[in-house]
PDB file of C-alpha atoms in Angstrom:
ATOM      1  CA  UNK A 258     -14.600  28.245   3.027  1.00 52.00           C
ATOM      2  CA  UNK A 259     -17.670  27.623   1.048  1.00 67.00           C
ATOM      3  CA  UNK A 260     -17.218  28.529  -2.609  1.00 69.00           C
ATOM      4  CA  UNK A 261     -13.458  28.583  -2.611  1.00 72.00           C
ATOM      5  CA  UNK A 262     -11.359  25.964  -4.360  1.00 73.00           C
ATOM      6  CA  UNK A 263      -8.747  24.111  -2.400  1.00 66.00           C
ATOM      7  CA  UNK A 264      -6.872  20.897  -3.200  1.00 64.00           C
ATOM      8  CA  UNK A 265      -7.494  18.039  -0.802  1.00 60.00           C
ATOM      9  CA  UNK A 266      -4.494  15.664  -0.494  1.00 63.00           C
ATOM     10  CA  UNK A 267      -5.861  13.582   2.382  1.00 65.00           C
ATOM     11  CA  UNK A 268      -8.470  11.709   0.331  1.00 70.00           C
ATOM     12  CA  UNK A 269      -7.683   8.465  -1.464  1.00 78.00           C
ATOM     13  CA  UNK A 270      -9.381   5.312  -2.618  1.00 84.00           C
ATOM     14  CA  UNK A 271      -9.243   2.129  -0.556  1.00 86.00           C
ATOM     15  CA  UNK A 272     -10.504  -1.169  -1.956  1.00 89.00           C
ATOM     16  CA  UNK A 273     -10.629  -4.420  -0.055  1.00 91.00           C
ATOM     17  CA  UNK A 274     -11.870  -7.848  -1.203  1.00 93.00           C
ATOM     18  CA  UNK A 275     -11.663 -11.458  -0.146  1.00 92.00           C
ATOM     19  CA  UNK A 276     -12.187 -14.267  -2.614  1.00 90.00           C
ATOM     20  CA  UNK A 277     -11.849 -17.753  -1.031  1.00 89.00           C
ATOM     21  CA  UNK A 278      -8.493 -17.551   0.820  1.00 89.00           C
ATOM     22  CA  UNK A 279      -7.156 -14.736  -1.421  1.00 93.00           C
ATOM     23  CA  UNK A 280      -7.073 -11.202   0.089  1.00 93.00           C
ATOM     24  CA  UNK A 281      -6.839  -8.136  -2.021  1.00 94.00           C
ATOM     25  CA  UNK A 282      -6.114  -4.486  -0.923  1.00 93.00           C
ATOM     26  CA  UNK A 283      -5.624  -1.571  -3.274  1.00 94.00           C
ATOM     27  CA  UNK A 284      -5.209   1.914  -1.845  1.00 92.00           C
ATOM     28  CA  UNK A 285      -4.123   5.346  -3.094  1.00 90.00           C
ATOM     29  CA  UNK A 286      -2.175   5.724  -6.268  1.00 88.00           C
ATOM     30  CA  UNK A 287      -1.835   2.274  -7.865  1.00 87.00           C
ATOM     31  CA  UNK A 288       0.189   3.140 -11.010  1.00 84.00           C
ATOM     32  CA  UNK A 289       3.503   4.770 -11.476  1.00 75.00           C
ATOM     33  CA  UNK A 290       3.949   7.784 -13.757  1.00 79.00           C
ATOM     34  CA  UNK A 291       6.611  10.391 -14.303  1.00 82.00           C
ATOM     35  CA  UNK A 292       6.377  11.391 -10.620  1.00 85.00           C
ATOM     36  CA  UNK A 293       5.854   8.097  -8.954  1.00 87.00           C
ATOM     37  CA  UNK A 294       8.107   5.052  -8.589  1.00 86.00           C
ATOM     38  CA  UNK A 295       6.661   1.518  -8.485  1.00 86.00           C
ATOM     39  CA  UNK A 296       8.304  -1.191  -6.381  1.00 84.00           C
ATOM     40  CA  UNK A 297       6.802  -4.639  -6.937  1.00 86.00           C
ATOM     41  CA  UNK A 298       7.247  -8.372  -6.479  1.00 88.00           C
ATOM     42  CA  UNK A 299       5.211 -11.290  -7.811  1.00 91.00           C
ATOM     43  CA  UNK A 300       5.911 -14.644  -6.041  1.00 90.00           C
ATOM     44  CA  UNK A 301       3.324 -17.173  -7.185  1.00 91.00           C
ATOM     45  CA  UNK A 302       5.040 -19.983  -5.413  1.00 91.00           C
ATOM     46  CA  UNK A 303       4.688 -18.077  -2.173  1.00 88.00           C
ATOM     47  CA  UNK A 304       1.161 -16.876  -3.044  1.00 90.00           C
ATOM     48  CA  UNK A 305       1.590 -13.115  -3.161  1.00 90.00           C
ATOM     49  CA  UNK A 306       1.891 -10.034  -5.295  1.00 93.00           C
ATOM     50  CA  UNK A 307       2.771  -6.656  -3.858  1.00 90.00           C
ATOM     51  CA  UNK A 308       3.197  -3.277  -5.469  1.00 89.00           C
ATOM     52  CA  UNK A 309       4.015  -0.108  -3.626  1.00 88.00           C
ATOM     53  CA  UNK A 310       3.952   3.339  -5.248  1.00 88.00           C
ATOM     54  CA  UNK A 311       6.338   5.941  -3.910  1.00 86.00           C
ATOM     55  CA  UNK A 312       6.561   9.646  -4.633  1.00 87.00           C
ATOM     56  CA  UNK A 313       9.427  11.708  -3.304  1.00 87.00           C
ATOM     57  CA  UNK A 314      10.386   8.919  -0.996  1.00 85.00           C
ATOM     58  CA  UNK A 315       6.926   8.708   0.600  1.00 86.00           C
ATOM     59  CA  UNK A 316       4.274   5.942   0.265  1.00 86.00           C
ATOM     60  CA  UNK A 317       1.351   7.111  -1.889  1.00 89.00           C
ATOM     61  CA  UNK A 318      -0.292   3.835  -2.840  1.00 90.00           C
ATOM     62  CA  UNK A 319      -0.222   0.036  -2.774  1.00 90.00           C
ATOM     63  CA  UNK A 320      -1.728  -3.117  -4.248  1.00 93.00           C
ATOM     64  CA  UNK A 321      -1.448  -6.243  -2.127  1.00 92.00           C
ATOM     65  CA  UNK A 322      -2.787  -9.641  -3.245  1.00 93.00           C
ATOM     66  CA  UNK A 323      -1.988 -12.504  -0.925  1.00 91.00           C
ATOM     67  CA  UNK A 324      -3.143 -15.881   0.162  1.00 92.00           C
ATOM     68  CA  UNK A 325      -4.434 -15.665   3.793  1.00 90.00           C
ATOM     69  CA  UNK A 326      -3.992 -11.846   3.948  1.00 89.00           C
ATOM     70  CA  UNK A 327      -5.339 -10.550   7.239  1.00 87.00           C
ATOM     71  CA  UNK A 328      -7.086  -7.582   5.618  1.00 88.00           C
ATOM     72  CA  UNK A 329      -8.709  -6.625   8.892  1.00 88.00           C
ATOM     73  CA  UNK A 330      -5.297  -5.986  10.486  1.00 87.00           C
ATOM     74  CA  UNK A 331      -3.446  -4.572   7.444  1.00 87.00           C
ATOM     75  CA  UNK A 332      -6.139  -2.253   6.059  1.00 88.00           C
ATOM     76  CA  UNK A 333      -6.022   0.309   8.938  1.00 88.00           C
ATOM     77  CA  UNK A 334      -2.260   0.263   9.071  1.00 86.00           C
ATOM     78  CA  UNK A 335      -1.993   0.814   5.337  1.00 87.00           C
ATOM     79  CA  UNK A 336      -4.608   3.568   5.486  1.00 88.00           C
ATOM     80  CA  UNK A 337      -2.682   5.335   8.266  1.00 87.00           C
ATOM     81  CA  UNK A 338       0.574   4.939   6.377  1.00 85.00           C
ATOM     82  CA  UNK A 339      -0.991   6.633   3.304  1.00 87.00           C
ATOM     83  CA  UNK A 340      -2.553   9.444   5.388  1.00 87.00           C
ATOM     84  CA  UNK A 341       0.776  10.121   7.099  1.00 84.00           C
ATOM     85  CA  UNK A 342       2.761   9.817   3.840  1.00 84.00           C
ATOM     86  CA  UNK A 343       5.230   7.445   5.519  1.00 81.00           C
ATOM     87  CA  UNK A 344       8.857   7.705   4.433  1.00 81.00           C
ATOM     88  CA  UNK A 345       9.806   4.468   2.756  1.00 78.00           C
ATOM     89  CA  UNK A 346      13.204   4.871   1.112  1.00 68.00           C
ATOM     90  CA  UNK A 347      14.903   2.509   3.579  1.00 65.00           C
ATOM     91  CA  UNK A 348      11.939   0.165   3.733  1.00 64.00           C
ATOM     92  CA  UNK A 349      11.423  -0.486  -0.006  1.00 66.00           C
ATOM     93  CA  UNK A 350      13.159  -3.877   0.014  1.00 64.00           C
ATOM     94  CA  UNK A 351      11.286  -4.849   3.141  1.00 70.00           C
ATOM     95  CA  UNK A 352       7.996  -3.911   1.518  1.00 67.00           C
ATOM     96  CA  UNK A 353       8.606  -6.694  -1.008  1.00 65.00           C
ATOM     97  CA  UNK A 354       9.168  -9.467   1.528  1.00 67.00           C
ATOM     98  CA  UNK A 355       6.419 -11.889   2.256  1.00 67.00           C
ATOM     99  CA  UNK A 356       6.616 -11.443   6.051  1.00 68.00           C
ATOM    100  CA  UNK A 357       6.782  -7.676   6.023  1.00 69.00           C
ATOM    101  CA  UNK A 358       5.718  -6.273   9.388  1.00 69.00           C
ATOM    102  CA  UNK A 359       2.897  -3.836   8.574  1.00 68.00           C
ATOM    103  CA  UNK A 360       2.957  -2.562  12.195  1.00 66.00           C
ATOM    104  CA  UNK A 361       6.146  -0.699  11.118  1.00 67.00           C
ATOM    105  CA  UNK A 362       3.759   1.689   9.416  1.00 64.00           C
ATOM    106  CA  UNK A 363       2.422   2.947  12.751  1.00 60.00           C
ATOM    107  CA  UNK A 364       3.481   6.607  13.279  1.00 56.00           C
TER     108      UNK A 364
END
């Protein structure tokens, strides 16, 4: 209703950039705090950095920097995963792998 205050938990930031062959995606919560857990991996030899932020076992944010990242394919999947608050407890190790299948985020 107009004039009433209500929290909105379906809005989040989503940033995408390409610089030469380096793709960058940052979405949702990008830093851990007392309520969030960060799971990250930096592999310069393999050309990627990934950080995923999880709260109560659900994905709430991510930063992906990767050579040759197909942002056009990954961006909508990541967006949907954040909107759906995908459960990631069992996927956390997979999130760190270079060849992680982002289609697993589809609800």
